[in-house]
Tab-separated table of C-alpha atoms and ligand atoms in Angstrom:
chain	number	residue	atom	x	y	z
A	1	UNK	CA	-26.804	17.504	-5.159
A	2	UNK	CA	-23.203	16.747	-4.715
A	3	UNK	CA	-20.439	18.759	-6.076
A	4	UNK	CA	-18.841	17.446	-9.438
A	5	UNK	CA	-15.410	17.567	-6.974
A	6	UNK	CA	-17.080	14.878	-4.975
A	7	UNK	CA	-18.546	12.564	-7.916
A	8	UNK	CA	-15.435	12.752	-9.765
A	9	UNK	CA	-13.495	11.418	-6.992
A	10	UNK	CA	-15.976	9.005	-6.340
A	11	UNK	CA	-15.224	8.041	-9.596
A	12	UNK	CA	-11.315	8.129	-9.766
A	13	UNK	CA	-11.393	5.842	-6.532
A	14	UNK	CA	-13.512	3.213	-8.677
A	15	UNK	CA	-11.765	3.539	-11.260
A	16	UNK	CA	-8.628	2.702	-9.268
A	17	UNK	CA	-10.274	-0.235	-7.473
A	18	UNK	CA	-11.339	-1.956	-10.644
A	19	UNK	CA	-7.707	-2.449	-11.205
A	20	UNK	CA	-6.679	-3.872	-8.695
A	21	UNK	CA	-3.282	-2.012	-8.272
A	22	UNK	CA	-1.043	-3.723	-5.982
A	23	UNK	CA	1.127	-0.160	-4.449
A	24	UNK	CA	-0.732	3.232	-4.813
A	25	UNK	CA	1.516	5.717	-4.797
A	26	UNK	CA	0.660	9.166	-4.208
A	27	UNK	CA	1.876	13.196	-3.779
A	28	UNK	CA	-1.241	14.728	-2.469
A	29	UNK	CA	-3.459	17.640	-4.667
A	30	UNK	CA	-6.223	19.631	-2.870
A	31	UNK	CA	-8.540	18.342	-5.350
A	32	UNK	CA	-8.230	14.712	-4.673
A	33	UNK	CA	-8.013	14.778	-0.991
A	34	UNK	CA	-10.618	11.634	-0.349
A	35	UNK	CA	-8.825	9.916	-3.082
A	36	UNK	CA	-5.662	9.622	-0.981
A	37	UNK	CA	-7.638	9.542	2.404
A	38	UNK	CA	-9.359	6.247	1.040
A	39	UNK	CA	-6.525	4.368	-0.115
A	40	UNK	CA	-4.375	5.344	3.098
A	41	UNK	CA	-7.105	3.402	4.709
A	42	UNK	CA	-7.188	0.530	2.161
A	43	UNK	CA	-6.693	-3.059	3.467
A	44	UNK	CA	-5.382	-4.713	-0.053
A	45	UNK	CA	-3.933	-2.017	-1.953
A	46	UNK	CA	-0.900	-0.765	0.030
A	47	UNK	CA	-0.536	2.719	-0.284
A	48	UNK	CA	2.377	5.427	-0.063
A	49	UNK	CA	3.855	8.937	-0.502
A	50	UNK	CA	6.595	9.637	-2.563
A	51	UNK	CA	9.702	12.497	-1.924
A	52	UNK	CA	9.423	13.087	-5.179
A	53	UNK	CA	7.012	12.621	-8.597
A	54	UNK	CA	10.643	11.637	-10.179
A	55	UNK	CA	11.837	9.361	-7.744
A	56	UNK	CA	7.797	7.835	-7.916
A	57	UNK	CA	8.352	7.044	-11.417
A	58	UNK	CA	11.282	4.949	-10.871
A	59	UNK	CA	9.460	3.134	-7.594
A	60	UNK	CA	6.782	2.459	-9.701
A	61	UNK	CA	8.568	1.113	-12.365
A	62	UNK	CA	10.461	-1.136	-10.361
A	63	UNK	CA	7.356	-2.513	-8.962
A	64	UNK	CA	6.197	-3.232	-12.397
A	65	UNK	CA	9.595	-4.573	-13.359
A	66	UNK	CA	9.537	-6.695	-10.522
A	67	UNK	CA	5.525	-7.903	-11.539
A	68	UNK	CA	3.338	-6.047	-9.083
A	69	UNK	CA	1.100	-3.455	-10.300
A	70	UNK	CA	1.741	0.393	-9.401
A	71	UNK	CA	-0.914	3.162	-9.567
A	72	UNK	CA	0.842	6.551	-8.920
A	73	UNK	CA	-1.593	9.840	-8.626
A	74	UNK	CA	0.021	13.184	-9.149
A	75	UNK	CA	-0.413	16.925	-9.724
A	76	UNK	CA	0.274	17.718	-13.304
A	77	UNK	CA	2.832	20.045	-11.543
A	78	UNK	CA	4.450	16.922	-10.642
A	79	UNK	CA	5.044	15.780	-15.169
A	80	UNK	CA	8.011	18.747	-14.431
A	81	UNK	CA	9.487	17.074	-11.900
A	82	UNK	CA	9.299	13.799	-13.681
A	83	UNK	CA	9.592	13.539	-17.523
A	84	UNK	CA	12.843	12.321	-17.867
A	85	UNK	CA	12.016	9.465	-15.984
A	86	UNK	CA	8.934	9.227	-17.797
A	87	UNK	CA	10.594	9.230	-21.376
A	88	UNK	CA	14.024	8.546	-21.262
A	89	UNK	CA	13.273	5.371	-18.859
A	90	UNK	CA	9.472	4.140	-18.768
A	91	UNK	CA	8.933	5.002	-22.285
A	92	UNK	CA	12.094	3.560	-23.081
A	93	UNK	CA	12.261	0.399	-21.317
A	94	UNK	CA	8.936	-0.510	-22.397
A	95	UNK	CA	7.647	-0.362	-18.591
A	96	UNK	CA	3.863	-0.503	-18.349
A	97	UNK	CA	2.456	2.012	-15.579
A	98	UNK	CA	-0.466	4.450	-15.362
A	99	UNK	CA	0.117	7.983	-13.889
A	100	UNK	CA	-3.231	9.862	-13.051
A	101	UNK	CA	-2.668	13.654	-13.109
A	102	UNK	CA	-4.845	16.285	-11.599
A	103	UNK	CA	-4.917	19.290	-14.092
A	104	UNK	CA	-4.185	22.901	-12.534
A	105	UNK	CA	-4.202	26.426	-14.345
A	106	UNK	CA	-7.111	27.284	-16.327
A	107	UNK	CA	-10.240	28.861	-14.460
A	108	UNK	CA	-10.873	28.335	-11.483
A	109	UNK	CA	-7.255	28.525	-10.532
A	110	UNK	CA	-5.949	30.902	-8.386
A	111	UNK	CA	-2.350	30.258	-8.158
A	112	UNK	CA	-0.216	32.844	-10.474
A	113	UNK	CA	2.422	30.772	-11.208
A	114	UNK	CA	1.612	27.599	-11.900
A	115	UNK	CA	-0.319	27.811	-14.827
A	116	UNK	CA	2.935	28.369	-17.258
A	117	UNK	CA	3.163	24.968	-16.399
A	118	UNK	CA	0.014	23.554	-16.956
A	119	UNK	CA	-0.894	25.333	-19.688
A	120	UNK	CA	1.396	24.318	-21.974
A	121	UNK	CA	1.736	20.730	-20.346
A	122	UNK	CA	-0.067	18.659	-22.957
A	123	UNK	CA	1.601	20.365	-25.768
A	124	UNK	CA	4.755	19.264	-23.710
A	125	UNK	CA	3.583	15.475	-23.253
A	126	UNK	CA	2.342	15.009	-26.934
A	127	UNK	CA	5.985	16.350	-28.252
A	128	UNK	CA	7.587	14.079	-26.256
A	129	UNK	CA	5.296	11.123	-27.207
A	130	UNK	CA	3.820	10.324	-24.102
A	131	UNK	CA	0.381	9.016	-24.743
A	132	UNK	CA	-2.338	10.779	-22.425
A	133	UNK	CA	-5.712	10.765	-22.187
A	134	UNK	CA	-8.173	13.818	-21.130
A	135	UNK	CA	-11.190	13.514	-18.474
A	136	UNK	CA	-13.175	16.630	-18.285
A	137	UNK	CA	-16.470	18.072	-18.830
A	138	UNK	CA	-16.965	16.574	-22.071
A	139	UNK	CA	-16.375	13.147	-20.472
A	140	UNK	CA	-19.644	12.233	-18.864
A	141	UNK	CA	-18.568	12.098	-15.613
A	142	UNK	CA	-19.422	8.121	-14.867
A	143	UNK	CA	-17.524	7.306	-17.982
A	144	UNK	CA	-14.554	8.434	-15.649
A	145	UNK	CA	-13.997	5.348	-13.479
A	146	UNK	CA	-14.225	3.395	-17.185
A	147	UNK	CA	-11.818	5.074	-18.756
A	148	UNK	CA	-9.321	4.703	-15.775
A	149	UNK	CA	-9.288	1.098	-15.850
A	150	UNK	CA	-9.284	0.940	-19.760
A	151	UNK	CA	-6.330	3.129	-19.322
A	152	UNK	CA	-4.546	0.570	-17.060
A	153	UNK	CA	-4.905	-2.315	-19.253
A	154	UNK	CA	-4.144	-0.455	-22.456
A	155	UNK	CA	-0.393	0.431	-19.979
A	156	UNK	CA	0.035	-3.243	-19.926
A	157	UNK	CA	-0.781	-3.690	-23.474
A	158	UNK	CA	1.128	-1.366	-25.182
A	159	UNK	CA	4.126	-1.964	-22.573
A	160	UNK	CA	4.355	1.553	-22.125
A	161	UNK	CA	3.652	4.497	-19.641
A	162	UNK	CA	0.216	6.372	-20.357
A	163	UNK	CA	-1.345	9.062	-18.888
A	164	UNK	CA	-4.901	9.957	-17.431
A	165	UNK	CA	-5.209	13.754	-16.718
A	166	UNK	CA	-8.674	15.181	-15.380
A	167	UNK	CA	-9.656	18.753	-14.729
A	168	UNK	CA	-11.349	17.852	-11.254
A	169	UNK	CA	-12.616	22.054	-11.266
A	170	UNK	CA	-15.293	22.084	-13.968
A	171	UNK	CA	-15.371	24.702	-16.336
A	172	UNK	CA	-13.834	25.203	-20.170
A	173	UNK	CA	-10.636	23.287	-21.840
A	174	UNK	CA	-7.417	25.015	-20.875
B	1	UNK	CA	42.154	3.362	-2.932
B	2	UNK	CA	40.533	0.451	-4.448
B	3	UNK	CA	39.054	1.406	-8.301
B	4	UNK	CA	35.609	0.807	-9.327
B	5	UNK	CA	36.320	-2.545	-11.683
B	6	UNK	CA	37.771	-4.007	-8.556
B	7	UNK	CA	35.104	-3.474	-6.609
B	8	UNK	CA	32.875	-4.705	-9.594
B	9	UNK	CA	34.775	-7.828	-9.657
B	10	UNK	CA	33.529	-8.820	-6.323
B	11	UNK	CA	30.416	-7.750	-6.274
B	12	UNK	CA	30.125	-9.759	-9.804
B	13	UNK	CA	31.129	-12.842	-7.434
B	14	UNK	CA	28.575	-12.667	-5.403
B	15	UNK	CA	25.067	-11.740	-7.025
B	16	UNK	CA	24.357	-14.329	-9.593
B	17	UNK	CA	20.732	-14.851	-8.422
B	18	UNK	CA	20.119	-11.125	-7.432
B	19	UNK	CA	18.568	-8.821	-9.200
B	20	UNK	CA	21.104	-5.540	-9.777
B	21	UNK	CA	20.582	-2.180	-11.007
B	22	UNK	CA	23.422	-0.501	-12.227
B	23	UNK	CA	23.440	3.788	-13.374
B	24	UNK	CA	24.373	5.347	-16.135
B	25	UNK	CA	27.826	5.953	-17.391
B	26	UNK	CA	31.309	3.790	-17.032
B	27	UNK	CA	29.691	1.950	-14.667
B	28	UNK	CA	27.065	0.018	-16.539
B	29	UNK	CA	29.347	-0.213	-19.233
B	30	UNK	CA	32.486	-1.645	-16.467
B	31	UNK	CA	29.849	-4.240	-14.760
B	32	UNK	CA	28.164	-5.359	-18.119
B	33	UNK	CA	32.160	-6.108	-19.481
B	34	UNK	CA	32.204	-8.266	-16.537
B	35	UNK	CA	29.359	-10.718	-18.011
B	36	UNK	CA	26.331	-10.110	-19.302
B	37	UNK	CA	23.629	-11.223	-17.392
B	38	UNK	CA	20.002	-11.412	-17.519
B	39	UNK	CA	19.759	-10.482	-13.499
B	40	UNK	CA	20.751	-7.943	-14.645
B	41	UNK	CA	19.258	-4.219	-15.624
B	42	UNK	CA	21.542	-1.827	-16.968
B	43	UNK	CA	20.074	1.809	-17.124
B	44	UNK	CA	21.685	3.785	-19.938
B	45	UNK	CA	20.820	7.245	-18.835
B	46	UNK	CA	18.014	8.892	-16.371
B	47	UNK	CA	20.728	9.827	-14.076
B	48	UNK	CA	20.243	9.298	-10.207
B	49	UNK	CA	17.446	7.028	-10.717
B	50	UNK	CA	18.543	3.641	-9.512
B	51	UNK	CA	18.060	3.817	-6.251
B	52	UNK	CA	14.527	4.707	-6.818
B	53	UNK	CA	13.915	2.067	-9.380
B	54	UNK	CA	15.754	-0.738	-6.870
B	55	UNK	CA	13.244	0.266	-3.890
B	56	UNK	CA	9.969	-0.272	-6.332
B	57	UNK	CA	11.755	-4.208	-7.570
B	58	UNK	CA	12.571	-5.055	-3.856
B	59	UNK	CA	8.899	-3.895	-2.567
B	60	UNK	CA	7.990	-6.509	-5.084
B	61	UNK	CA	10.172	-9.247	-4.682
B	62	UNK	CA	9.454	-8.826	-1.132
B	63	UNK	CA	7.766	-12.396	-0.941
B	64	UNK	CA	10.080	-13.694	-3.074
B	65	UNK	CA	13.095	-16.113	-2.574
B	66	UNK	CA	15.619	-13.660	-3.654
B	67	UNK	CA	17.911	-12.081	-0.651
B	68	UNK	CA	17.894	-8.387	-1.907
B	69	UNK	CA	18.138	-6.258	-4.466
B	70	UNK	CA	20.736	-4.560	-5.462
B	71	UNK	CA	21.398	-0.718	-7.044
B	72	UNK	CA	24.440	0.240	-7.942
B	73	UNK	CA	24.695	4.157	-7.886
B	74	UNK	CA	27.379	6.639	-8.363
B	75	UNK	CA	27.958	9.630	-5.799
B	76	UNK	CA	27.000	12.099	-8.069
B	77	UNK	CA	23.428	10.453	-8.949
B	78	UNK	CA	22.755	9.590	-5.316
B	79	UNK	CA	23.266	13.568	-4.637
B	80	UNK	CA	21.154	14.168	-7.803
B	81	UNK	CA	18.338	12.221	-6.681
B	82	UNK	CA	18.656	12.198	-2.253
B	83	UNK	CA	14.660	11.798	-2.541
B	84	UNK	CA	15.415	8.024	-2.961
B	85	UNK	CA	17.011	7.802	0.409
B	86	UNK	CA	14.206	9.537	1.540
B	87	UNK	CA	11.595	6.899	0.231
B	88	UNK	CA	13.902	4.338	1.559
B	89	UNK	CA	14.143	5.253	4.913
B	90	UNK	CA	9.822	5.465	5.191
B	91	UNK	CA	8.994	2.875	3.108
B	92	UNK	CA	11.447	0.552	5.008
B	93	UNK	CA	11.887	-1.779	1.948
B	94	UNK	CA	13.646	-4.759	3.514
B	95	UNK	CA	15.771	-6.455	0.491
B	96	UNK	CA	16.753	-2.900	-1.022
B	97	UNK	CA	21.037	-2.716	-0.880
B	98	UNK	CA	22.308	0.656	-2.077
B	99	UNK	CA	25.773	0.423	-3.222
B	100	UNK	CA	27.243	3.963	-4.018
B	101	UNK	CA	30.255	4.119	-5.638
B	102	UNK	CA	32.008	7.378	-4.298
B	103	UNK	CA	35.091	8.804	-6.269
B	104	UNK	CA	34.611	12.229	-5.945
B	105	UNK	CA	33.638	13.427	-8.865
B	106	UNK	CA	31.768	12.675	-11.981
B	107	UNK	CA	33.855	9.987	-13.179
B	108	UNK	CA	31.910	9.038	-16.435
B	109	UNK	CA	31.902	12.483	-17.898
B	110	UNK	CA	35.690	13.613	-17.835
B	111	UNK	CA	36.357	13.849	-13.596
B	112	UNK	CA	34.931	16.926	-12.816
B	113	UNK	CA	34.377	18.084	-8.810
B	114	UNK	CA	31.264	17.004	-7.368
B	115	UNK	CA	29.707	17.500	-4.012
B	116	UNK	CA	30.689	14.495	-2.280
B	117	UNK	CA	34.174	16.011	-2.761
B	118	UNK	CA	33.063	17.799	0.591
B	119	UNK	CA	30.028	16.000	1.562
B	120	UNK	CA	29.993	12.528	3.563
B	121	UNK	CA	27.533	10.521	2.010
B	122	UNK	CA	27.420	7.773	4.269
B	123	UNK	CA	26.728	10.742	6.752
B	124	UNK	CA	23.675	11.783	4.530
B	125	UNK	CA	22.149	8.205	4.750
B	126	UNK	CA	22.465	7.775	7.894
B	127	UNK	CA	21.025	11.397	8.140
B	128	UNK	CA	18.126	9.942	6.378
B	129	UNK	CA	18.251	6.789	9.262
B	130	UNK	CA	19.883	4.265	6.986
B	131	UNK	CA	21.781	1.369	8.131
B	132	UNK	CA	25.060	2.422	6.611
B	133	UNK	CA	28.770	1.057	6.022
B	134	UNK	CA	31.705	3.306	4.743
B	135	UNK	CA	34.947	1.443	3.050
B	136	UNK	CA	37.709	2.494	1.810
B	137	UNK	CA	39.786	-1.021	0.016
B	138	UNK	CA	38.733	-3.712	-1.156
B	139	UNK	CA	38.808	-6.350	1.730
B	140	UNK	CA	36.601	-3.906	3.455
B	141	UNK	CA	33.958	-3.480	0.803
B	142	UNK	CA	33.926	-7.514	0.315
B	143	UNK	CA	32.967	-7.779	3.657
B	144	UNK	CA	30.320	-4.866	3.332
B	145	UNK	CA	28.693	-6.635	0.565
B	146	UNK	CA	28.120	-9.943	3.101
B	147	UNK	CA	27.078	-8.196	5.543
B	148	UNK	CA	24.414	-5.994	3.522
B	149	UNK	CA	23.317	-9.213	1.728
B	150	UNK	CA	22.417	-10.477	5.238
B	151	UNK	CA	20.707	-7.211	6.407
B	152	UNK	CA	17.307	-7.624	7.299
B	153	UNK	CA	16.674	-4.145	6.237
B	154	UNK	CA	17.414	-1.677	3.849
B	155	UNK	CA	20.931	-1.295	3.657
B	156	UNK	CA	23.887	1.451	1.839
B	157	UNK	CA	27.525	1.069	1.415
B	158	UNK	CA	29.258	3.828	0.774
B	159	UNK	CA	32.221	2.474	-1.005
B	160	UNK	CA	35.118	5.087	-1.479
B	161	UNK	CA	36.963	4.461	-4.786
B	162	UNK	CA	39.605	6.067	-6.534
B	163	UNK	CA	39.229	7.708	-10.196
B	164	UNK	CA	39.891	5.133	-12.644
B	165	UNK	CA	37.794	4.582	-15.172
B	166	UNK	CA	38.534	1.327	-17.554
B	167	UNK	CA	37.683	1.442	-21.310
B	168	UNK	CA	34.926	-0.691	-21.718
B	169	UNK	CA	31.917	-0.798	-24.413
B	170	UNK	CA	29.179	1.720	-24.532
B	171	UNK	CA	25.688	-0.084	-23.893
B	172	UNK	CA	23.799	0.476	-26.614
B	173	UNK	CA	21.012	-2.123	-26.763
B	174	UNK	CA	17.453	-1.588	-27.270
B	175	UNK	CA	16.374	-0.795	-23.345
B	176	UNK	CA	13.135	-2.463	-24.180
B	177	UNK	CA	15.441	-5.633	-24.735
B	178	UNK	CA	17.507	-4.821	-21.330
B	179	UNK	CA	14.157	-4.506	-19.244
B	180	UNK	CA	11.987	-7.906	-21.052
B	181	UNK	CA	15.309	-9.981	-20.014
B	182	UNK	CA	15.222	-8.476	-16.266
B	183	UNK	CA	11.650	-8.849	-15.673
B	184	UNK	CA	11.577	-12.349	-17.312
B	185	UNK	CA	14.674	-13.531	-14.985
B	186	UNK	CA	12.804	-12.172	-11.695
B	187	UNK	CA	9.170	-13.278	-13.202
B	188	UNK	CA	10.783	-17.220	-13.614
B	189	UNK	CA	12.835	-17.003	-10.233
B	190	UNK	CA	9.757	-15.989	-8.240
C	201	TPP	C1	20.323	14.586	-15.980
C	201	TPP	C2	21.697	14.278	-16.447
C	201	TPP	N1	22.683	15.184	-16.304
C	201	TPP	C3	23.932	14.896	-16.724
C	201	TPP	C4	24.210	13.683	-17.318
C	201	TPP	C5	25.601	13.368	-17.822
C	201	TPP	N2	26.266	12.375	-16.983
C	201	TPP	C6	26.315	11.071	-17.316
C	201	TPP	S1	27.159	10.153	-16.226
C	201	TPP	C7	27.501	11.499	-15.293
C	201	TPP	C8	28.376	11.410	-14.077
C	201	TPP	C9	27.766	10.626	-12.999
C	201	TPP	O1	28.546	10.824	-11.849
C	201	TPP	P1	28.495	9.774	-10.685
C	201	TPP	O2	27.090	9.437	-10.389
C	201	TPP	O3	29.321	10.279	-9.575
C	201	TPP	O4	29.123	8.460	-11.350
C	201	TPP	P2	30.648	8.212	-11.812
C	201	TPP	O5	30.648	8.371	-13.304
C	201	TPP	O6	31.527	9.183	-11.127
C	201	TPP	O7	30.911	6.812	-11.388
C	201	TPP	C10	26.931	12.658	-15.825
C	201	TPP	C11	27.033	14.002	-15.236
C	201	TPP	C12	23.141	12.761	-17.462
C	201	TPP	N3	23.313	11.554	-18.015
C	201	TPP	N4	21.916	13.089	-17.036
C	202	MG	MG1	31.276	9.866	-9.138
């Protein structure tokens, strides 16, 4: 049977595809390594790295400013290095974009640092009113793909930045 | 030295159908007392940002009629966000035009020392393999500004200024308000 890693990004990847994104733009995570491998491949979506997940959120903003349609796929380490630019000039400016975020910390993780990050990362994002959404074990995992694209259009919609976190590892709520 | 406003004034003369970014701080508030207009998006804080949020508009406008656009940075937000140059030099974007506006320190927030008191910016884009122009007056920086328009790639001037800053009124719109009119001006010029 294959591993829920490899079904879930089978998923993410549709998920991205049914919307059509014109720029995917990516800093890589372990966990969704054939994500980024398929998209660098892509023939219509063009796809690049960013320095960094700050200067991503402004690039991807000005795409959607200037009416193209950015997809930018992130380690939830990556929120830190971004949330002003998130708040004080998505949020603000009303610019719709969807930022997919790989969740670390929590078991499974082996790093001993980076989970006083991610733990308290979604307390973080609902304080500062940034509206995010939670795949995980509780979300059947072919749901996944769904919810991405749902997620997209409900960017556009509410003319705002949302987020789509998923804990790619298995295992309990962090 | 030329100041800022001067610079402003000529840049204002020749960008009426280009989109241009301009960063936080006096000078936002010194380009919007120039004229308002709807080419233009004025950020009113998320410092060092510009240059990042000019590369994503020109990757967009890339099949577009317009020549370029244009971001408008300050040396202390370039040196706050370098990652920008980065992006620029790989992803290449043909119609971005960095201006930054170098006076040694940060102007908007009383004068105090920054880095590029000791660092060459124009030396750190063209570290990062940017097609770069330093000026120093104003006859120089005109000139910069035709020639960048022109530029078939992405393009910085590093524009040395002196330390004025001129009174002019804080920006305090509704940013939702400052972004609708910037993506409806590109969105109808397309
Ligand atoms: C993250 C952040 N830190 C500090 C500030 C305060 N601030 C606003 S404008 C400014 C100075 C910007 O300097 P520079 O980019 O050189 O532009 P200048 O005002 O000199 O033209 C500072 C520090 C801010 N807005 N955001
Ligand atoms: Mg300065």
């Amino acid at each position: 049977m294959a591993k829920f890693q490899e079904v879930a990004c089978k998923e993410i990847i549709k998920g991205i595809e049914d919307i059509h994104p014109d720029y995917f733009l990516s800093i890589p995570c372990s966990t969704v390594g054939p994500v980024i491998k398929h998209f660098e491949e892509h023939n219509e979506i063009k796809s690049f790295p960013v320095s960094r997940e700050e200067d991503g959120v402004g690039i991807a903003a000005g795409i959607s400013l200037g009416g193209k349609l950015p997809v930018m796929l992130i380690q939830d380490t990556g929120i830190g290095n971004s949330i002003l630019a998130i708040t004080t000039f998505a949020q603000a400016y009303h610019v719709p974009m969807l930022i997919l975020v790989t969740r670390r910390g929590g078991f499974g993780e082996i790093n001993s640092a980076v989970n006083l990050f991610s733990e308290p990362l979604p307390r973080i994002l609902d304080d500062a009113a940034v509206k995010t959404f939670k795949l995980d074990y509780k979300v059947p995992l072919k749901e996944w793909n769904v919810a991405i694209s749902q997620a997209a259009k409900y960017a556009q919609d509410t003319h705002r930045p949302i987020i789509v976190m998923f804990n790619i590892k298995g295992g309990a709520e962090q | 030295m030329m100041s800022r406003m001067d610079a402003l004034k000529v840049l204002y003369t020749y960008t009426e159908n280009i989109p241009v970014i301009s960063s936080c701080g006096n000078t936002s508030r010194e380009w919007a007392s120039l004229g308002r207009r709807d080419n233009h998006l004025y950020m009113v804080d998320t410092m060092g940002l510009t240059p990042s949020v000019a590369i994503g508009v020109s990757l967009a406008i890339e099949d577009s009629g317009f020549k370029k656009c244009i971001g408008i940075e300050g040396d202390g937000g370039v040196l706050m966000n370098p990652n920008s140059l980065a992006s620029a030099s790989y992803l290449q974007p043909e119609k971005w035009l960095l201006i930054v506006f170098d006076n040694g320190c940060f102007g908007s927030t009383g004068g105090q020392t920054s880095f590029a008191s000791k660092i060459d910016i124009a030396g750190v884009a063209r570290g990062f393999q940017l097609e770069t122009l330093a000026v120093d007056n104003l006859e120089d920086f005109e000139k910069a500004v035709v020639t960048g328009l022109e530029a078939e790639g992405p393009f910085v001037i590093h524009a040395k200024i002196n330390q004025e800053n001129h009174k002019a009124t804080f920006i305090n719109d509704d940013p939702a308000v400052l972004a609708y009119k910037f993506s409806s001006f590109i969105e109808g010029e397309k």
